[in-house]
Short mmCIF file of C-alpha atoms in Angstrom, two decimals:
data_model
loop_
_atom_site.label_atom_id
_atom_site.label_comp_id
_atom_site.label_asym_id
_atom_site.label_seq_id
_atom_site.Cartn_x
_atom_site.Cartn_y
_atom_site.Cartn_z
CA MET A 1 0.04 -0.02 0.07
CA VAL A 2 2.83 2.48 1.01
CA LYS A 3 4.69 1.54 -2.27
CA ASP A 4 1.51 2.16 -4.37
CA ARG A 5 0.16 5.21 -2.62
CA PRO A 6 2.56 6.93 -0.54
CA ALA A 7 0.83 10.16 -0.70
CA PHE A 8 -2.13 8.83 1.00
CA PHE A 9 -0.19 7.54 3.78
CA CYS A 10 1.67 10.51 4.13
CA THR A 11 -1.28 12.29 3.85
CA LEU A 12 -2.99 10.17 6.50
CA ALA A 13 -0.15 10.10 9.21
CA MET A 14 -0.10 14.09 8.81
CA ALA A 15 -3.88 13.94 9.60
CA ILE A 16 -2.99 11.88 12.90
CA GLY A 17 -0.16 14.13 13.61
CA VAL A 18 -3.05 17.20 13.86
CA LEU A 19 -4.82 14.76 15.89
CA LEU A 20 -2.04 14.34 18.43
CA TYR A 21 -0.77 18.04 18.67
CA ALA A 22 -4.74 19.13 19.47
CA GLU A 23 -4.74 16.29 21.98
CA TRP A 24 -1.46 17.10 23.40
CA PRO A 25 -0.12 20.29 22.58
CA PHE A 26 3.07 19.61 24.70
CA ILE A 27 4.59 17.20 22.54
CA THR A 28 6.13 20.20 20.67
CA GLY A 29 8.05 21.00 23.51
CA ILE A 30 10.57 23.87 23.12
CA LEU A 31 12.23 22.22 19.73
CA ASP A 32 11.70 23.60 16.44
CA LEU A 33 9.97 21.06 14.73
CA PHE A 34 10.69 22.45 11.19
CA ILE A 35 14.28 21.45 11.30
CA VAL A 36 13.24 18.10 12.30
CA ALA A 37 10.03 17.81 9.66
CA VAL A 38 12.66 18.83 6.72
CA ALA A 39 15.17 16.10 7.75
CA THR A 40 12.74 13.70 7.77
CA VAL A 41 11.44 14.47 4.36
CA LEU A 42 15.11 14.14 3.22
CA VAL A 43 15.32 10.73 4.52
CA VAL A 44 12.00 9.72 2.87
CA THR A 45 13.47 11.05 -0.62
CA ALA A 46 16.55 9.13 0.25
CA ILE A 47 15.20 5.89 1.16
CA SER A 48 12.26 5.98 -1.65
CA LEU A 49 15.42 6.50 -4.59
CA PHE A 50 17.51 3.82 -2.90
CA ARG A 51 15.16 1.43 -0.75
CA PRO A 52 16.20 -2.31 -0.86
CA LYS A 53 13.98 -4.75 -2.22
CA GLY A 54 11.71 -7.08 -0.19
CA ARG A 55 10.18 -6.93 3.26
CA LEU A 56 12.91 -4.82 5.23
CA GLY A 57 12.67 -2.17 2.00
CA ASN A 58 9.02 -1.41 2.14
CA PHE A 59 8.88 -1.55 5.92
CA SER A 60 11.69 0.92 6.02
CA LEU A 61 9.90 3.38 3.49
CA ALA A 62 6.47 3.16 5.59
CA ALA A 63 8.02 3.74 8.58
CA ALA A 64 9.93 6.66 7.08
CA VAL A 65 6.69 7.90 5.14
CA PHE A 66 4.69 7.77 8.34
CA SER A 67 7.22 9.72 10.53
CA ALA A 68 7.20 12.59 8.00
CA GLY A 69 3.74 12.76 7.56
CA LEU A 70 3.07 12.59 11.56
CA LEU A 71 5.88 15.09 12.40
CA TRP A 72 4.31 17.44 9.51
CA GLY A 73 1.20 17.33 11.11
CA ILE A 74 2.44 18.30 14.34
CA MET A 75 4.43 21.23 13.12
CA LEU A 76 2.07 22.66 10.73
CA ALA A 77 -0.59 22.27 13.94
CA ALA A 78 1.93 24.19 16.08
CA ILE A 79 2.83 26.95 13.66
CA ASN A 80 -0.77 27.85 13.01
CA ASP A 81 -1.37 27.90 16.70
CA ARG A 82 1.33 30.70 16.73
CA GLU A 83 0.09 32.84 13.62
CA GLU A 84 -2.24 35.84 14.17
CA ASP A 85 -5.44 35.14 12.21
CA ALA A 86 -5.69 37.78 9.61
CA ALA A 87 -9.09 37.31 8.61
CA GLY A 88 -10.36 40.80 10.16
CA HIS A 89 -7.68 42.67 8.31
CA GLY A 90 -6.70 44.11 4.92
CA TRP A 91 -8.41 42.99 2.05
CA VAL A 92 -9.81 39.59 3.33
CA SER A 93 -11.93 41.78 5.21
CA TYR A 94 -13.39 43.57 2.07
CA VAL A 95 -13.79 40.36 0.19
CA GLU A 96 -15.60 38.81 3.16
CA SER A 97 -18.29 42.12 3.38
CA GLY A 98 -18.54 42.13 -0.44
CA ALA A 99 -19.29 38.34 -0.68
CA ALA A 100 -21.89 38.91 2.27
CA ALA A 101 -23.28 41.82 0.38
CA VAL A 102 -23.92 39.82 -2.63
CA ARG A 103 -25.69 37.19 -0.96
CA GLY A 104 -28.03 39.40 0.94
CA LYS A 105 -28.74 41.19 -2.30
CA VAL A 106 -30.22 37.56 -3.75
CA MET A 107 -31.79 36.55 -0.61
CA ASP A 108 -33.92 39.98 -0.94
CA MET A 109 -34.68 39.67 -4.31
CA LEU A 110 -35.90 36.00 -3.66
CA LYS A 111 -38.31 37.58 -0.73
CA ALA A 112 -39.36 40.40 -2.50
CA ASN A 113 -40.92 37.90 -5.36
CA GLY A 114 -42.43 36.02 -2.46
CA MET A 115 -41.00 33.14 -1.67
CA GLY A 116 -42.13 31.11 1.19
CA GLU A 117 -40.06 31.25 4.45
CA ASN A 118 -38.92 27.12 4.42
CA GLU A 119 -38.55 27.38 0.81
CA LEU A 120 -36.17 30.52 1.07
CA ALA A 121 -34.25 28.57 3.80
CA VAL A 122 -33.88 25.59 1.89
CA VAL A 123 -32.62 27.69 -1.50
CA SER A 124 -30.44 30.12 0.54
CA ALA A 125 -28.95 26.96 2.36
CA MET A 126 -28.38 25.06 -0.97
CA SER A 127 -27.06 27.83 -3.31
CA LEU A 128 -25.75 30.70 -0.96
CA GLY A 129 -24.51 28.58 1.87
CA GLU A 130 -26.71 30.64 4.44
CA LYS A 131 -28.19 27.77 6.92
CA GLN A 132 -29.17 30.10 9.69
CA MET A 133 -33.09 30.33 8.46
CA VAL A 134 -33.44 26.42 8.07
CA ASP A 135 -35.15 25.51 11.33
CA ARG A 136 -35.25 22.47 13.59
CA ARG A 137 -38.06 20.55 11.86
CA LEU A 138 -36.47 20.87 8.32
CA ARG A 139 -33.00 20.00 9.48
CA ASP A 140 -34.57 16.97 10.92
CA ASP A 141 -36.46 15.89 8.11
CA TYR A 142 -33.56 16.07 6.00
CA SER A 143 -31.49 14.34 8.14
CA LYS A 144 -33.89 11.43 8.94
CA ALA A 145 -34.37 10.90 5.17
CA GLY A 146 -30.47 10.83 4.68
CA VAL A 147 -30.20 13.87 2.17
CA ALA A 148 -28.67 16.57 5.13
CA HIS A 149 -25.78 16.89 2.71
CA ILE A 150 -27.95 18.23 -0.16
CA LEU A 151 -27.93 21.26 2.50
CA ALA A 152 -24.35 22.08 2.50
CA LEU A 153 -22.31 23.42 -0.56
CA SER A 154 -20.41 20.33 -1.69
CA GLY A 155 -19.21 18.81 -5.02
CA THR A 156 -22.62 18.33 -6.61
CA HIS A 157 -23.50 21.83 -6.38
CA LEU A 158 -20.31 23.25 -8.08
CA ALA A 159 -20.59 20.09 -10.59
CA ILE A 160 -24.01 21.83 -11.71
CA ILE A 161 -22.60 25.12 -11.81
CA TYR A 162 -19.52 24.02 -13.89
CA PHE A 163 -22.09 22.28 -16.19
CA VAL A 164 -24.12 25.23 -16.70
CA LEU A 165 -21.46 27.41 -17.48
CA THR A 166 -19.71 24.98 -19.73
CA VAL A 167 -23.08 24.83 -21.78
CA LEU A 168 -23.31 28.68 -21.92
CA PHE A 169 -19.64 29.63 -22.92
CA GLY A 170 -17.95 26.62 -24.09
CA GLY A 171 -15.66 24.71 -22.26
CA HIS A 172 -13.41 22.90 -24.64
CA GLY A 173 -10.68 25.38 -25.14
CA VAL A 174 -7.75 26.21 -22.44
CA VAL A 175 -8.67 29.84 -22.17
CA SER A 176 -12.49 28.90 -21.37
CA ARG A 177 -12.14 25.83 -19.18
CA PHE A 178 -9.80 28.00 -16.98
CA ALA A 179 -12.25 30.99 -16.98
CA ILE A 180 -14.83 28.54 -16.16
CA VAL A 181 -13.00 27.34 -13.25
CA GLY A 182 -12.19 30.61 -12.24
CA CYS A 183 -16.01 31.47 -12.20
CA VAL A 184 -16.55 28.56 -9.79
CA TRP A 185 -13.75 29.86 -7.54
CA CYS A 186 -15.49 33.43 -7.46
CA TYR A 187 -18.79 31.36 -6.53
CA VAL A 188 -17.38 29.59 -3.73
CA VAL A 189 -15.87 32.96 -2.36
CA ILE A 190 -19.33 34.50 -2.79
CA VAL A 191 -20.71 31.95 -0.70
CA GLY A 192 -18.14 32.38 2.00
CA MET A 193 -15.73 29.60 1.19
CA PRO A 194 -17.35 26.71 3.33
CA VAL A 195 -14.81 23.82 3.69
CA SER A 196 -16.47 21.46 1.64
CA ALA A 197 -16.93 23.99 -1.65
CA VAL A 198 -13.30 24.70 -1.34
CA ARG A 199 -12.67 20.95 -1.28
CA ALA A 200 -14.54 20.44 -4.29
CA ALA A 201 -13.50 23.49 -6.02
CA VAL A 202 -9.65 22.28 -5.54
CA MET A 203 -10.30 19.35 -7.17
CA LEU A 204 -12.06 20.36 -9.66
CA SER A 205 -9.53 22.75 -10.60
CA MET A 206 -7.07 19.85 -10.52
CA LEU A 207 -8.87 17.56 -12.72
CA THR A 208 -9.42 20.71 -15.21
CA LEU A 209 -5.80 20.82 -15.18
CA ALA A 210 -5.34 17.31 -16.06
CA ALA A 211 -7.78 17.40 -19.08
CA VAL A 212 -5.61 20.49 -20.29
CA MET A 213 -2.55 18.75 -20.22
CA ARG A 214 -3.80 15.78 -21.62
CA ARG A 215 -2.58 13.81 -18.73
CA GLY A 216 -4.13 10.46 -16.88
CA TYR A 217 -5.34 10.92 -13.38
CA ASP A 218 -6.54 8.78 -10.82
CA ARG A 219 -9.49 10.38 -8.69
CA MET A 220 -7.84 8.95 -5.51
CA ASP A 221 -4.70 10.62 -5.97
CA VAL A 222 -6.59 14.01 -6.70
CA LEU A 223 -8.54 13.64 -3.48
CA VAL A 224 -5.22 13.16 -1.49
CA ALA A 225 -3.42 16.02 -3.01
CA THR A 226 -6.44 17.77 -2.04
CA VAL A 227 -6.50 16.95 1.52
CA PHE A 228 -2.53 17.44 1.75
CA GLY A 229 -2.86 20.73 0.52
CA MET A 230 -5.74 21.94 2.37
CA LEU A 231 -4.04 20.52 5.68
CA LEU A 232 -1.03 22.39 4.62
CA LEU A 233 -2.87 25.53 4.71
CA ASN A 234 -4.99 25.09 7.72
CA PRO A 235 -4.33 21.83 9.73
CA TYR A 236 -7.26 22.64 11.86
CA VAL A 237 -9.63 22.14 9.06
CA LEU A 238 -9.32 18.49 9.71
CA PHE A 239 -11.75 18.92 12.53
CA ASP A 240 -14.47 20.77 10.28
CA VAL A 241 -17.46 18.12 10.42
CA GLY A 242 -18.19 19.23 6.95
CA PHE A 243 -14.71 18.53 5.58
CA GLN A 244 -14.67 15.34 7.15
CA LEU A 245 -17.95 14.17 5.55
CA SER A 246 -17.11 15.66 2.51
CA VAL A 247 -13.76 13.69 2.24
CA MET A 248 -15.08 10.69 3.53
CA SER A 249 -18.32 10.85 1.26
CA VAL A 250 -16.08 11.22 -2.19
CA GLY A 251 -13.59 8.60 -1.15
CA GLY A 252 -16.23 6.10 -0.63
CA ILE A 253 -17.73 7.07 -4.25
CA ILE A 254 -14.53 6.66 -5.91
CA VAL A 255 -13.44 3.42 -3.57
CA ILE A 256 -16.88 1.45 -2.98
CA CYS A 257 -18.85 2.08 -6.16
CA PRO A 258 -16.70 0.24 -8.53
CA LEU A 259 -17.07 -2.70 -6.21
CA LEU A 260 -20.96 -2.12 -6.17
CA ASN A 261 -21.27 -1.93 -10.07
CA GLY A 262 -19.21 -5.08 -10.23
CA LEU A 263 -22.02 -7.21 -8.43
CA LEU A 264 -23.90 -6.81 -11.69
CA PRO A 265 -22.76 -9.46 -14.64
CA ASP A 266 -21.25 -7.66 -17.72
CA THR A 267 -23.86 -9.08 -20.03
CA PHE A 268 -26.69 -7.51 -17.59
CA ALA A 269 -24.85 -4.00 -17.81
CA LYS A 270 -24.62 -4.30 -21.80
CA ARG A 271 -27.95 -4.95 -22.31
CA HIS A 272 -30.10 -2.64 -20.05
CA PHE A 273 -28.47 0.57 -20.22
CA ARG A 274 -31.25 2.56 -18.25
CA ALA A 275 -31.27 0.04 -15.74
CA MET A 276 -27.48 0.60 -15.04
CA LYS A 277 -28.04 4.32 -14.94
CA LEU A 278 -30.21 3.94 -11.95
CA TRP A 279 -28.05 1.63 -10.47
CA SER A 280 -25.33 4.08 -10.60
CA MET A 281 -27.35 6.35 -9.15
CA VAL A 282 -28.53 3.84 -5.96
CA THR A 283 -24.52 2.47 -5.86
CA VAL A 284 -23.26 6.52 -5.39
CA SER A 285 -25.79 6.91 -2.43
CA ILE A 286 -24.92 3.70 -0.89
CA ALA A 287 -21.38 4.36 -0.96
CA ALA A 288 -21.59 7.67 0.33
CA GLN A 289 -23.83 6.33 2.73
CA ILE A 290 -21.43 3.43 4.05
CA ALA A 291 -18.38 6.07 3.99
CA THR A 292 -19.96 8.64 6.03
CA ALA A 293 -22.17 6.12 8.63
CA PRO A 294 -19.75 6.08 11.37
CA LEU A 295 -19.07 9.97 11.29
CA VAL A 296 -22.82 10.32 11.11
CA ALA A 297 -23.52 8.32 14.23
CA TYR A 298 -20.93 9.79 15.77
CA TYR A 299 -21.92 13.31 15.43
CA PHE A 300 -25.46 13.25 15.06
CA GLY A 301 -26.47 10.11 16.90
CA THR A 302 -28.70 8.79 13.98
CA LEU A 303 -28.29 7.12 10.93
CA PRO A 304 -31.19 7.19 8.01
CA CYS A 305 -32.60 4.11 6.62
CA TRP A 306 -34.57 5.30 3.57
CA PHE A 307 -31.48 7.11 2.03
CA VAL A 308 -31.85 5.07 -1.46
CA LEU A 309 -35.34 6.24 -1.84
CA SER A 310 -34.83 9.95 -0.60
CA ASN A 311 -31.42 10.34 -2.64
CA LEU A 312 -33.27 9.10 -5.90
CA LEU A 313 -36.17 11.57 -5.52
CA ALA A 314 -34.26 14.42 -3.74
CA VAL A 315 -31.34 14.56 -5.90
CA PRO A 316 -32.92 15.22 -9.44
CA LEU A 317 -35.40 17.87 -7.76
CA ALA A 318 -32.24 19.70 -5.98
CA THR A 319 -30.76 19.71 -9.45
CA LEU A 320 -33.44 21.53 -10.79
CA LEU A 321 -33.84 23.84 -7.80
CA LEU A 322 -30.38 25.09 -8.41
CA TYR A 323 -30.97 25.27 -12.13
CA GLY A 324 -33.75 27.47 -11.29
CA THR A 325 -31.77 29.64 -8.74
CA LEU A 326 -29.42 30.45 -11.23
CA LEU A 327 -31.79 31.42 -13.63
CA THR A 328 -33.13 33.77 -11.44
CA VAL A 329 -29.77 35.49 -11.02
CA VAL A 330 -29.60 35.39 -14.79
CA LEU A 331 -32.99 37.25 -15.22
CA TRP A 332 -32.05 39.86 -13.14
CA PRO A 333 -32.77 42.58 -15.33
CA VAL A 334 -36.06 41.25 -16.46
CA ALA A 335 -38.22 41.41 -13.64
CA VAL A 336 -41.26 39.98 -14.78
CA LEU A 337 -39.37 36.48 -16.14
CA GLN A 338 -37.41 36.75 -13.09
CA ALA A 339 -40.73 36.73 -10.53
CA LEU A 340 -41.74 33.84 -12.85
CA ALA A 341 -38.60 31.65 -12.31
CA VAL A 342 -38.67 32.40 -8.57
CA LYS A 343 -42.25 30.86 -8.40
CA ALA A 344 -40.96 27.90 -10.47
CA VAL A 345 -38.02 27.49 -7.50
CA ASP A 346 -40.42 28.19 -5.08
CA MET A 347 -42.74 24.97 -6.25
CA LEU A 348 -39.68 22.87 -6.70
CA ALA A 349 -38.60 23.77 -3.04
CA LYS A 350 -42.07 22.99 -1.44
CA LEU A 351 -42.20 19.89 -3.51
CA LEU A 352 -38.84 18.69 -2.09
CA ASN A 353 -39.61 19.74 1.50
CA HIS A 354 -42.85 17.79 1.36
CA VAL A 355 -41.42 14.84 -0.61
CA LEU A 356 -38.49 14.68 2.32
CA GLY A 357 -41.21 15.30 5.01
CA VAL A 358 -43.35 12.01 4.04
CA ILE A 359 -40.14 9.99 3.95
CA ALA A 360 -39.07 11.12 7.36
CA GLY A 361 -42.33 10.02 8.54
CA LEU A 362 -42.15 6.63 7.29
CA PRO A 363 -41.93 3.65 9.73
CA PHE A 364 -38.19 2.96 10.50
CA ALA A 365 -37.10 6.11 8.86
CA SER A 366 -33.79 6.31 10.84
CA VAL A 367 -31.99 4.72 14.08
CA GLU A 368 -32.01 7.06 16.67
CA GLY A 369 -29.95 7.21 20.07
CA LEU A 370 -26.49 6.41 18.96
CA ASN A 371 -23.81 7.18 20.73
CA PRO A 372 -20.49 5.58 19.38
CA THR A 373 -17.02 6.08 20.90
CA VAL A 374 -14.16 7.38 18.67
CA ILE A 375 -12.65 4.02 19.31
CA GLN A 376 -15.88 2.57 17.85
CA VAL A 377 -15.93 4.93 15.00
CA ALA A 378 -12.44 3.39 13.66
CA PHE A 379 -13.36 -0.05 14.72
CA SER A 380 -16.26 0.81 12.30
CA TYR A 381 -13.86 2.09 9.45
CA VAL A 382 -11.45 -0.69 9.82
CA LEU A 383 -14.62 -3.39 9.68
CA ILE A 384 -15.56 -1.34 6.60
CA VAL A 385 -12.19 -1.78 4.92
CA LEU A 386 -12.00 -5.21 5.32
CA VAL A 387 -15.50 -6.02 4.02
CA LEU A 388 -14.64 -4.31 1.00
CA ARG A 389 -11.03 -6.18 0.50
CA LEU A 390 -13.34 -9.46 0.76
CA ILE A 391 -15.49 -8.17 -1.51
CA LYS A 392 -12.91 -7.13 -4.06
CA TYR A 393 -10.61 -10.34 -3.19
CA LEU A 394 -14.09 -12.66 -4.39
CA GLN A 395 -15.05 -10.52 -7.54
CA VAL A 396 -11.26 -10.70 -8.50
CA LYS A 397 -11.52 -14.77 -7.94
#
């Protein structure tokens, strides 16, 4: 594993280092860990270039990579603690205030055109990242239905925006592709740069760069590089619940979906194209749920049971809702058409809330009262990995 994916192994170790420092900050002592970390990285480089073959060589490489990542994680967390927070100074404050003003204008426009309170809460959360208006009942309905993720800006939302911009402006040339990515980043800034959206934007940028350079890429490597870069910039992003769920969800889709798709024979896949499209939507939902279930149980104390049905119904409605919200902004100069677009979005949001409310009220909609410990969460992920390895082994056989 270390030889195949050293970046993944090092990033995992770095995350563990951040966790260790957060729990026991005294481990940094008086020493300047920067020197130690740099020395360790040099050792890793030397071992990777001149490692001996056999078990001893692989073990040495694993130990060196893990040590480097661990020390880097501790060092970054320590440095982050010593730096002054510049969020309230200079151009950063101007950008934040400008982004907040844009969000406010869009919400005022939706209110002025008669959008209902609950509908406005859902639309503002999904499109602007403003979740303050979502009341407890709505949160519970979305959580019990297993689609709370659509209220948080993530890769799905940015992918929709990227697709719309590609259709409008064309996305085959180098300049147009980078211009579209730039527009996506402007949107991320406007919505307040939530961690899950930043993660998605970084991955989207890297995938676009790979396409422009006509280079092949591995999606897991892109995810690992994204996590590594975000930890370098801010190691405490690791403790953001949205970041954890976003990374685990994408990782689960990358790893688990191919295994679930492999459960169906090739002959069935070739003969039933539409059924496979539906099955692909189901596998994405199952994969994301499996990957995030231990964390969801840990943070929220509940697990949804009807999440497959919810996602099959909610994701298309949420997609149409986002398209409609973008249309209302585009039609800003034409008041009559904009009012019609807002009415359509309002109806979609009402339908979405109603459907998820019904699903949340079904028998056995969710398992409540869960309270796993950190050790139990870690053990759950170990168990999931072992089961996935077994499935992969059986498919190969």
